[in-house]
Structure formats: structure tokens, C-alpha cells
PDB file of C-alpha atoms and ligand atoms in Angstrom:
ATOM      1  CA  MET A  16     166.063  89.920  -3.017  1.00 87.00           C
ATOM      2  CA  ALA A  17     167.472  89.954   0.505  1.00 96.00           C
ATOM      3  CA  ARG A  18     170.453  87.762   1.335  1.00 98.00           C
ATOM      4  CA  LEU A  19     169.350  84.905   3.595  1.00 98.00           C
ATOM      5  CA  THR A  20     171.508  82.981   6.058  1.00 98.00           C
ATOM      6  CA  LEU A  21     170.002  80.291   8.253  1.00 98.00           C
ATOM      7  CA  VAL A  22     171.809  79.767  11.532  1.00 98.00           C
ATOM      8  CA  SER A  23     171.414  76.036  12.047  1.00 98.00           C
ATOM      9  CA  HIS A  24     172.115  73.003  14.167  1.00 98.00           C
ATOM     10  CA  HIS A  25     172.430  69.577  12.531  1.00 97.00           C
ATOM     11  CA  LEU A  26     169.720  67.867  14.590  1.00 98.00           C
ATOM     12  CA  CYS A  27     167.340  70.749  15.266  1.00 98.00           C
ATOM     13  CA  PRO A  28     163.778  69.991  14.070  1.00 98.00           C
ATOM     14  CA  TYR A  29     162.870  73.692  14.145  1.00 98.00           C
ATOM     15  CA  VAL A  30     165.728  74.444  11.758  1.00 98.00           C
ATOM     16  CA  GLN A  31     164.368  71.745   9.433  1.00 98.00           C
ATOM     17  CA  ARG A  32     161.024  73.567   9.309  1.00 98.00           C
ATOM     18  CA  ALA A  33     162.712  76.695   8.064  1.00 98.00           C
ATOM     19  CA  VAL A  34     164.707  74.705   5.479  1.00 98.00           C
ATOM     20  CA  ILE A  35     161.504  73.065   4.217  1.00 98.00           C
ATOM     21  CA  ALA A  36     159.811  76.453   3.756  1.00 98.00           C
ATOM     22  CA  LEU A  37     162.901  77.971   2.100  1.00 98.00           C
ATOM     23  CA  THR A  38     163.187  74.971  -0.240  1.00 98.00           C
ATOM     24  CA  GLU A  39     159.504  74.990  -1.171  1.00 98.00           C
ATOM     25  CA  LYS A  40     159.828  78.676  -1.998  1.00 98.00           C
ATOM     26  CA  ARG A  41     163.001  78.024  -4.000  1.00 98.00           C
ATOM     27  CA  ALA A  42     164.811  80.651  -1.957  1.00 98.00           C
ATOM     28  CA  ARG A  43     168.588  80.919  -2.175  1.00 98.00           C
ATOM     29  CA  PHE A  44     170.105  80.742   1.268  1.00 98.00           C
ATOM     30  CA  GLU A  45     173.293  79.866   3.092  1.00 98.00           C
ATOM     31  CA  ARG A  46     173.559  77.763   6.217  1.00 97.00           C
ATOM     32  CA  VAL A  47     175.863  78.340   9.152  1.00 98.00           C
ATOM     33  CA  TYR A  48     176.039  75.576  11.776  1.00 97.00           C
ATOM     34  CA  ILE A  49     176.719  76.267  15.412  1.00 97.00           C
ATOM     35  CA  ASP A  50     177.535  74.107  18.420  1.00 97.00           C
ATOM     36  CA  LEU A  51     174.660  74.592  20.865  1.00 97.00           C
ATOM     37  CA  SER A  52     176.765  73.224  23.722  1.00 95.00           C
ATOM     38  CA  ASN A  53     179.287  76.000  23.121  1.00 97.00           C
ATOM     39  CA  LYS A  54     177.348  78.964  21.758  1.00 98.00           C
ATOM     40  CA  PRO A  55     179.536  81.563  20.120  1.00 97.00           C
ATOM     41  CA  ASP A  56     179.180  85.202  21.185  1.00 98.00           C
ATOM     42  CA  TRP A  57     178.060  86.316  17.714  1.00 98.00           C
ATOM     43  CA  PHE A  58     175.198  83.785  17.946  1.00 98.00           C
ATOM     44  CA  LEU A  59     174.026  85.053  21.333  1.00 97.00           C
ATOM     45  CA  LYS A  60     173.921  88.556  19.862  1.00 97.00           C
ATOM     46  CA  VAL A  61     171.549  87.506  17.057  1.00 98.00           C
ATOM     47  CA  SER A  62     169.514  84.964  19.043  1.00 98.00           C
ATOM     48  CA  PRO A  63     167.879  86.580  22.083  1.00 97.00           C
ATOM     49  CA  LEU A  64     166.670  83.185  23.342  1.00 98.00           C
ATOM     50  CA  GLY A  65     169.950  81.447  22.492  1.00 98.00           C
ATOM     51  CA  LYS A  66     168.166  78.998  20.189  1.00 98.00           C
ATOM     52  CA  THR A  67     168.346  77.876  16.587  1.00 98.00           C
ATOM     53  CA  PRO A  68     167.018  78.637  14.056  1.00 98.00           C
ATOM     54  CA  VAL A  69     167.771  82.270  13.344  1.00 98.00           C
ATOM     55  CA  LEU A  70     167.287  83.645   9.856  1.00 98.00           C
ATOM     56  CA  LEU A  71     169.606  86.508   9.017  1.00 98.00           C
ATOM     57  CA  VAL A  72     167.948  88.728   6.422  1.00 98.00           C
ATOM     58  CA  ASP A  73     170.643  90.993   5.036  1.00 98.00           C
ATOM     59  CA  GLY A  74     172.269  90.478   8.431  1.00 98.00           C
ATOM     60  CA  GLN A  75     169.147  91.318  10.474  1.00 98.00           C
ATOM     61  CA  PRO A  76     168.065  88.450  12.725  1.00 98.00           C
ATOM     62  CA  VAL A  77     164.597  86.911  12.687  1.00 98.00           C
ATOM     63  CA  PHE A  78     164.261  84.364  15.504  1.00 98.00           C
ATOM     64  CA  GLU A  79     161.668  81.678  16.420  1.00 98.00           C
ATOM     65  CA  SER A  80     160.838  79.140  13.712  1.00 98.00           C
ATOM     66  CA  ALA A  81     157.110  79.991  13.491  1.00 97.00           C
ATOM     67  CA  VAL A  82     158.007  83.656  12.990  1.00 98.00           C
ATOM     68  CA  ILE A  83     160.574  82.742  10.334  1.00 98.00           C
ATOM     69  CA  LEU A  84     157.884  80.749   8.509  1.00 98.00           C
ATOM     70  CA  GLU A  85     155.493  83.703   8.648  1.00 98.00           C
ATOM     71  CA  TYR A  86     158.187  86.076   7.399  1.00 98.00           C
ATOM     72  CA  LEU A  87     158.908  83.783   4.452  1.00 98.00           C
ATOM     73  CA  GLU A  88     155.191  83.443   3.784  1.00 98.00           C
ATOM     74  CA  ASP A  89     154.828  87.251   3.807  1.00 97.00           C
ATOM     75  CA  THR A  90     157.706  87.823   1.442  1.00 97.00           C
ATOM     76  CA  ARG A  91     157.911  84.913  -1.017  1.00 97.00           C
ATOM     77  CA  GLY A  92     155.674  82.662  -3.051  1.00 97.00           C
ATOM     78  CA  PRO A  93     154.387  80.121  -3.597  1.00 98.00           C
ATOM     79  CA  HIS A  94     152.068  80.578  -0.639  1.00 97.00           C
ATOM     80  CA  LEU A  95     152.034  77.631   1.679  1.00 98.00           C
ATOM     81  CA  HIS A  96     149.209  78.688   3.971  1.00 98.00           C
ATOM     82  CA  PRO A  97     145.590  78.482   2.782  1.00 97.00           C
ATOM     83  CA  ALA A  98     144.135  81.769   1.495  1.00 96.00           C
ATOM     84  CA  HIS A  99     141.106  81.892   3.795  1.00 97.00           C
ATOM     85  CA  PRO A 100     141.841  83.607   7.150  1.00 98.00           C
ATOM     86  CA  LEU A 101     140.067  80.967   9.218  1.00 98.00           C
ATOM     87  CA  ALA A 102     141.839  78.116   7.436  1.00 98.00           C
ATOM     88  CA  ARG A 103     145.166  79.962   7.880  1.00 98.00           C
ATOM     89  CA  ALA A 104     144.498  80.368  11.586  1.00 98.00           C
ATOM     90  CA  ARG A 105     143.711  76.676  11.908  1.00 98.00           C
ATOM     91  CA  HIS A 106     146.899  75.700  10.113  1.00 98.00           C
ATOM     92  CA  ARG A 107     148.902  77.953  12.434  1.00 98.00           C
ATOM     93  CA  GLY A 108     147.273  76.155  15.338  1.00 98.00           C
ATOM     94  CA  TRP A 109     148.416  72.773  14.015  1.00 98.00           C
ATOM     95  CA  ILE A 110     151.930  74.155  13.596  1.00 98.00           C
ATOM     96  CA  GLU A 111     151.871  75.017  17.305  1.00 98.00           C
ATOM     97  CA  PHE A 112     150.617  71.509  17.957  1.00 98.00           C
ATOM     98  CA  ALA A 113     153.682  70.131  16.151  1.00 98.00           C
ATOM     99  CA  SER A 114     155.852  72.134  18.567  1.00 98.00           C
ATOM    100  CA  ALA A 115     154.034  70.503  21.483  1.00 98.00           C
ATOM    101  CA  VAL A 116     154.717  67.072  19.939  1.00 98.00           C
ATOM    102  CA  LEU A 117     158.396  67.998  19.597  1.00 98.00           C
ATOM    103  CA  ASP A 118     158.431  68.856  23.322  1.00 98.00           C
ATOM    104  CA  ASP A 119     156.902  65.455  24.038  1.00 98.00           C
ATOM    105  CA  ILE A 120     159.565  63.765  21.904  1.00 98.00           C
ATOM    106  CA  ALA A 121     162.237  65.558  23.931  1.00 98.00           C
ATOM    107  CA  GLY A 122     160.468  64.238  27.026  1.00 98.00           C
ATOM    108  CA  LEU A 123     160.601  60.728  25.579  1.00 98.00           C
ATOM    109  CA  TYR A 124     164.311  60.723  24.823  1.00 98.00           C
ATOM    110  CA  SER A 125     165.093  62.427  28.151  1.00 98.00           C
ATOM    111  CA  ALA A 126     163.004  60.044  30.307  1.00 98.00           C
ATOM    112  CA  SER A 127     165.239  58.641  33.018  1.00 98.00           C
ATOM    113  CA  ASP A 128     163.619  55.222  33.429  1.00 98.00           C
ATOM    114  CA  ALA A 129     161.340  52.726  31.684  1.00 98.00           C
ATOM    115  CA  ALA A 130     158.179  53.845  33.534  1.00 98.00           C
ATOM    116  CA  LEU A 131     158.671  57.491  32.628  1.00 98.00           C
ATOM    117  CA  PHE A 132     159.547  56.494  29.067  1.00 98.00           C
ATOM    118  CA  GLU A 133     156.254  54.596  28.782  1.00 98.00           C
ATOM    119  CA  ALA A 134     154.330  57.576  30.209  1.00 98.00           C
ATOM    120  CA  LYS A 135     155.912  59.846  27.588  1.00 98.00           C
ATOM    121  CA  ARG A 136     155.193  57.296  24.851  1.00 98.00           C
ATOM    122  CA  ARG A 137     151.539  57.289  25.868  1.00 98.00           C
ATOM    123  CA  ARG A 138     151.437  61.054  25.816  1.00 98.00           C
ATOM    124  CA  ILE A 139     152.652  61.047  22.211  1.00 98.00           C
ATOM    125  CA  ALA A 140     150.126  58.309  21.389  1.00 98.00           C
ATOM    126  CA  GLY A 141     147.397  60.649  22.685  1.00 98.00           C
ATOM    127  CA  ARG A 142     148.664  63.489  20.478  1.00 98.00           C
ATOM    128  CA  PHE A 143     148.708  61.118  17.518  1.00 98.00           C
ATOM    129  CA  ASP A 144     145.092  60.129  18.254  1.00 98.00           C
ATOM    130  CA  GLN A 145     144.212  63.827  18.017  1.00 98.00           C
ATOM    131  CA  LEU A 146     145.976  64.061  14.647  1.00 98.00           C
ATOM    132  CA  GLU A 147     144.302  60.882  13.411  1.00 98.00           C
ATOM    133  CA  ALA A 148     140.905  62.419  14.271  1.00 98.00           C
ATOM    134  CA  ALA A 149     141.775  65.717  12.544  1.00 98.00           C
ATOM    135  CA  LEU A 150     143.087  64.165   9.318  1.00 98.00           C
ATOM    136  CA  GLY A 151     140.817  63.989   6.283  1.00 96.00           C
ATOM    137  CA  GLN A 152     141.047  61.732   3.249  1.00 96.00           C
ATOM    138  CA  GLY A 153     144.512  62.976   2.265  1.00 96.00           C
ATOM    139  CA  PRO A 154     146.858  62.830   0.627  1.00 98.00           C
ATOM    140  CA  TRP A 155     147.788  65.991   2.552  1.00 98.00           C
ATOM    141  CA  PHE A 156     146.326  67.261   5.806  1.00 98.00           C
ATOM    142  CA  ALA A 157     143.992  69.641   3.989  1.00 96.00           C
ATOM    143  CA  GLY A 158     143.387  67.541   0.885  1.00 97.00           C
ATOM    144  CA  GLU A 159     145.035  67.839  -2.496  1.00 97.00           C
ATOM    145  CA  ARG A 160     147.576  70.566  -1.750  1.00 98.00           C
ATOM    146  CA  PHE A 161     150.776  70.569   0.290  1.00 98.00           C
ATOM    147  CA  HIS A 162     150.878  73.305   2.941  1.00 98.00           C
ATOM    148  CA  LEU A 163     153.430  74.571   5.410  1.00 98.00           C
ATOM    149  CA  MET A 164     151.433  72.770   8.049  1.00 98.00           C
ATOM    150  CA  ASP A 165     152.275  69.422   6.373  1.00 98.00           C
ATOM    151  CA  GLY A 166     155.960  70.306   6.155  1.00 98.00           C
ATOM    152  CA  VAL A 167     156.369  70.995   9.877  1.00 98.00           C
ATOM    153  CA  TYR A 168     155.439  67.381  10.647  1.00 99.00           C
ATOM    154  CA  GLY A 169     158.363  66.128   8.542  1.00 99.00           C
ATOM    155  CA  PRO A 170     160.900  66.699  11.364  1.00 98.00           C
ATOM    156  CA  VAL A 171     158.449  65.094  13.834  1.00 99.00           C
ATOM    157  CA  PHE A 172     158.181  61.911  11.768  1.00 98.00           C
ATOM    158  CA  ARG A 173     161.942  61.838  11.117  1.00 98.00           C
ATOM    159  CA  TYR A 174     162.577  61.091  14.813  1.00 98.00           C
ATOM    160  CA  PHE A 175     160.463  57.948  14.575  1.00 98.00           C
ATOM    161  CA  ASP A 176     162.294  56.750  11.443  1.00 98.00           C
ATOM    162  CA  VAL A 177     165.342  56.499  13.732  1.00 98.00           C
ATOM    163  CA  PHE A 178     163.640  55.388  16.981  1.00 98.00           C
ATOM    164  CA  GLU A 179     161.848  52.548  15.180  1.00 97.00           C
ATOM    165  CA  ARG A 180     165.217  51.032  14.232  1.00 97.00           C
ATOM    166  CA  PHE A 181     165.694  49.838  17.783  1.00 97.00           C
ATOM    167  CA  VAL A 182     162.488  50.218  19.828  1.00 98.00           C
ATOM    168  CA  ALA A 183     158.862  49.260  19.116  1.00 97.00           C
ATOM    169  CA  LEU A 184     156.832  52.338  20.020  1.00 98.00           C
ATOM    170  CA  ARG A 185     153.613  51.254  18.220  1.00 97.00           C
ATOM    171  CA  LEU A 186     152.684  54.870  17.545  1.00 98.00           C
ATOM    172  CA  PHE A 187     151.563  54.427  13.954  1.00 97.00           C
ATOM    173  CA  GLU A 188     149.718  51.147  14.422  1.00 95.00           C
ATOM    174  CA  GLU A 189     145.961  51.485  14.201  1.00 95.00           C
ATOM    175  CA  ARG A 190     146.289  55.074  13.052  1.00 98.00           C
ATOM    176  CA  PRO A 191     145.964  54.518   9.281  1.00 98.00           C
ATOM    177  CA  LYS A 192     145.465  58.149   8.291  1.00 98.00           C
ATOM    178  CA  LEU A 193     148.466  59.228  10.301  1.00 98.00           C
ATOM    179  CA  GLU A 194     150.561  56.416   8.824  1.00 98.00           C
ATOM    180  CA  ALA A 195     149.594  57.385   5.256  1.00 98.00           C
ATOM    181  CA  TRP A 196     150.211  61.081   5.934  1.00 98.00           C
ATOM    182  CA  ARG A 197     153.573  60.273   7.476  1.00 98.00           C
ATOM    183  CA  ALA A 198     154.618  58.426   4.297  1.00 98.00           C
ATOM    184  CA  GLN A 199     153.372  61.281   2.112  1.00 98.00           C
ATOM    185  CA  VAL A 200     155.143  63.990   4.139  1.00 99.00           C
ATOM    186  CA  SER A 201     158.369  62.013   4.567  1.00 98.00           C
ATOM    187  CA  ALA A 202     158.708  61.492   0.796  1.00 98.00           C
ATOM    188  CA  ARG A 203     158.378  65.209  -0.043  1.00 98.00           C
ATOM    189  CA  PRO A 204     161.747  66.303  -1.521  1.00 98.00           C
ATOM    190  CA  SER A 205     161.910  69.469   0.633  1.00 98.00           C
ATOM    191  CA  VAL A 206     161.422  67.305   3.733  1.00 98.00           C
ATOM    192  CA  VAL A 207     163.941  64.672   2.613  1.00 98.00           C
ATOM    193  CA  GLY A 208     166.565  67.364   2.011  1.00 98.00           C
ATOM    194  CA  ALA A 209     165.944  69.321   5.215  1.00 98.00           C
ATOM    195  CA  ALA A 210     168.262  67.228   7.404  1.00 98.00           C
ATOM    196  CA  PRO A 211     171.886  66.296   6.764  1.00 97.00           C
ATOM    197  CA  GLN A 212     172.580  62.931   5.127  1.00 97.00           C
ATOM    198  CA  ASP A 213     174.166  61.630   8.322  1.00 98.00           C
ATOM    199  CA  TYR A 214     171.184  62.721  10.439  1.00 98.00           C
ATOM    200  CA  ALA A 215     170.415  59.180  11.690  1.00 98.00           C
ATOM    201  CA  GLU A 216     173.998  58.564  12.852  1.00 98.00           C
ATOM    202  CA  ARG A 217     174.099  61.968  14.535  1.00 98.00           C
ATOM    203  CA  LEU A 218     170.799  61.341  16.308  1.00 98.00           C
ATOM    204  CA  LEU A 219     171.864  57.861  17.434  1.00 98.00           C
ATOM    205  CA  ASP A 220     175.089  59.323  18.793  1.00 98.00           C
ATOM    206  CA  PHE A 221     173.133  62.067  20.600  1.00 98.00           C
ATOM    207  CA  LEU A 222     170.808  59.453  22.111  1.00 98.00           C
ATOM    208  CA  ARG A 223     173.709  57.266  23.274  1.00 97.00           C
ATOM    209  CA  ARG A 224     175.176  60.214  25.155  1.00 96.00           C
ATOM    210  CA  ARG A 225     171.859  61.275  26.657  1.00 96.00           C
ATOM    211  CA  ALA A 226     172.267  59.134  29.777  1.00 95.00           C
ATOM    212  CA  SER A 227     168.513  58.479  29.773  1.00 98.00           C
ATOM    213  CA  HIS A 228     166.394  55.350  29.350  1.00 98.00           C
ATOM    214  CA  ILE A 229     166.615  55.507  25.560  1.00 98.00           C
ATOM    215  CA  SER A 230     170.440  55.472  25.767  1.00 98.00           C
ATOM    216  CA  THR A 231     170.203  51.945  27.156  1.00 97.00           C
ATOM    217  CA  LEU A 232     168.183  50.842  24.093  1.00 98.00           C
ATOM    218  CA  VAL A 233     170.302  52.327  21.291  1.00 97.00           C
ATOM    219  CA  PRO A 234     172.587  49.693  19.779  1.00 93.00           C
ATOM    220  CA  ALA A 235     176.303  50.264  20.316  1.00 91.00           C
ATOM    221  CA  VAL A 236     178.350  51.324  17.283  1.00 84.00           C
TER     222      VAL A 236
HETATM  223  N1  LIG B 307     160.468  77.847  19.959  1.00 52.15           N
HETATM  224  C1  LIG B 307     161.723  77.726  19.259  1.00 52.15           C
HETATM  225  C2  LIG B 307     162.384  76.436  19.671  1.00 52.15           C
HETATM  226  C3  LIG B 307     163.787  76.321  19.078  1.00 52.15           C
HETATM  227  C4  LIG B 307     164.638  75.336  19.886  1.00 52.15           C
HETATM  228  O1  LIG B 307     164.193  74.770  20.904  1.00 52.15           O
HETATM  229  N2  LIG B 307     165.879  75.165  19.436  1.00 52.15           N
HETATM  230  C5  LIG B 307     166.795  74.293  20.163  1.00 52.15           C
HETATM  231  C6  LIG B 307     167.511  73.335  19.234  1.00 52.15           C
HETATM  232  S1  LIG B 307     166.371  72.330  18.363  1.00 52.15           S
HETATM  233  C7  LIG B 307     167.880  75.127  20.802  1.00 52.15           C
HETATM  234  O2  LIG B 307     168.419  76.020  20.180  1.00 52.15           O
HETATM  235  N3  LIG B 307     168.217  74.809  22.058  1.00 52.15           N
HETATM  236  C8  LIG B 307     169.324  75.434  22.702  1.00 52.15           C
HETATM  237  C9  LIG B 307     168.976  75.931  24.052  1.00 52.15           C
HETATM  238  O3  LIG B 307     167.782  75.952  24.395  1.00 52.15           O
HETATM  239  O4  LIG B 307     169.891  76.319  24.771  1.00 52.15           O
HETATM  240  C10 LIG B 307     161.486  77.787  17.759  1.00 52.15           C
HETATM  241  O5  LIG B 307     160.409  77.388  17.324  1.00 52.15           O
HETATM  242  O6  LIG B 307     162.377  78.269  17.026  1.00 52.15           O
END
């Protein structure tokens, strides 16, 4: 088996996706953390876009989280995409959708004032309405089996576990399927273990320093 090293950042949700897939597949891997505000030269050589995650496979870089997931899916079981090509394609689409939600979350925590913050909150509410409409009877998105597509929403929901400590966003109210799926995904051991134990403190610290509207809401230490 190839030697795997995941180039990581403590808060990066895209890194968490890769960790979830690696954990589900019981892959042995090492993690190397980098400071994204001071990117080392070796990192820029293996990451053409200058972003985490990068998976080094026997030293050869694979970049972009969705591509890393596909590489892992191609090379290791258990398979975490559905077998049917159309179902696989649809799951890949919902993984892209999760990336769009992550962009919206970045928009929320970067919003400079209360009005912009509310506009971003509404945008996420709209995305969550789309998910609520797409969800079935559970417990997972596609029924009885956990898929990669479920795992990628773990890092999305993790943000709200922290945000909800200090601001009422009302994003899970009146969206019962989403709320139940969130609980199911968030309790999955691979999802629980995908972020460092001090994730919440790190995120709160990041938000305090953001100099955006949310920074004014985060309680002081
Ligand atoms: N499309 C990329 C997004 C990865 C990404 O945005 N990573 C962030 C950290 S979570 C990053 O490295 N940002 C540094 C930068 O853009 O300079 C993926 O899916 O891997």
C-alpha cells in the first residue's frame, strides 16, 4: 500500500472531508499541519493552488478535496459512493453543493455588518431548504447506508455547533429532516474524529480575529 500523508490545516473543512474518507476506509496516514498565513515553500511546490488539503501518495501530491475523495474511492474499500453510475453522479453533485455551502459559511463569518450577515444567513437558509427537500426518510441521505456524501456535510454542521453557542441563526428550526440528518452525521465516529479536540476554541479564536460582524458577537475569553 502507498504511504499517505495528508497536508492539513486545523480548521479546514476540506481537510476534514479527506480525514473522514481515510478513516472510513481504515487507511493508515500521517498528518502534517501547515500555517496558511505563512505557507512554506515545500507546500507551495506540492499545492498548485496553495490550498489544503493535499494528499501525498508516496510523495506525489494529489490536490483538491473532491479529487482526493475520488482517488481514495478508486483505490480503497469499502466503497462510499453508490454503485449505480447515476446515483454516483448525483452524490458527486451534492458534494459540490456542500462546497457551495462552505463558501456561504465563509461569507457569513466574513460579513462586515449586521445587514450583510443577515443576507448571508438567509442564503444559507435557502440552501438548507434545498437539502430539506432532497432528504428522504433517513437515517442517511440515501437511506440505510452511510456514503461519502453524508460525510462531507460533517464539517458543514460542525461550524454551526460552534456558532450556535453565541448566536441564534435558526437554520435548523422547521427543517426536521435536516436536523435529524445533522445529528446522525455529527455522531459518526469518523466525523467526530476528523477535527482536532480543540477545534471549537480554535474556531472561536479565528472568529474573534476576523474583524467582521461575527467577531462582535463571539464572547471574549
Ligand atoms: N476547492 C478546494 C478548497 C480548499 C480550500 O479552500 N482550502 C483553504 C483552507 S480550508 C485554503 O487552503 N486556503 C488558503 C488560501 O486560499 O490561500 C478543495 O476542495 O480542496
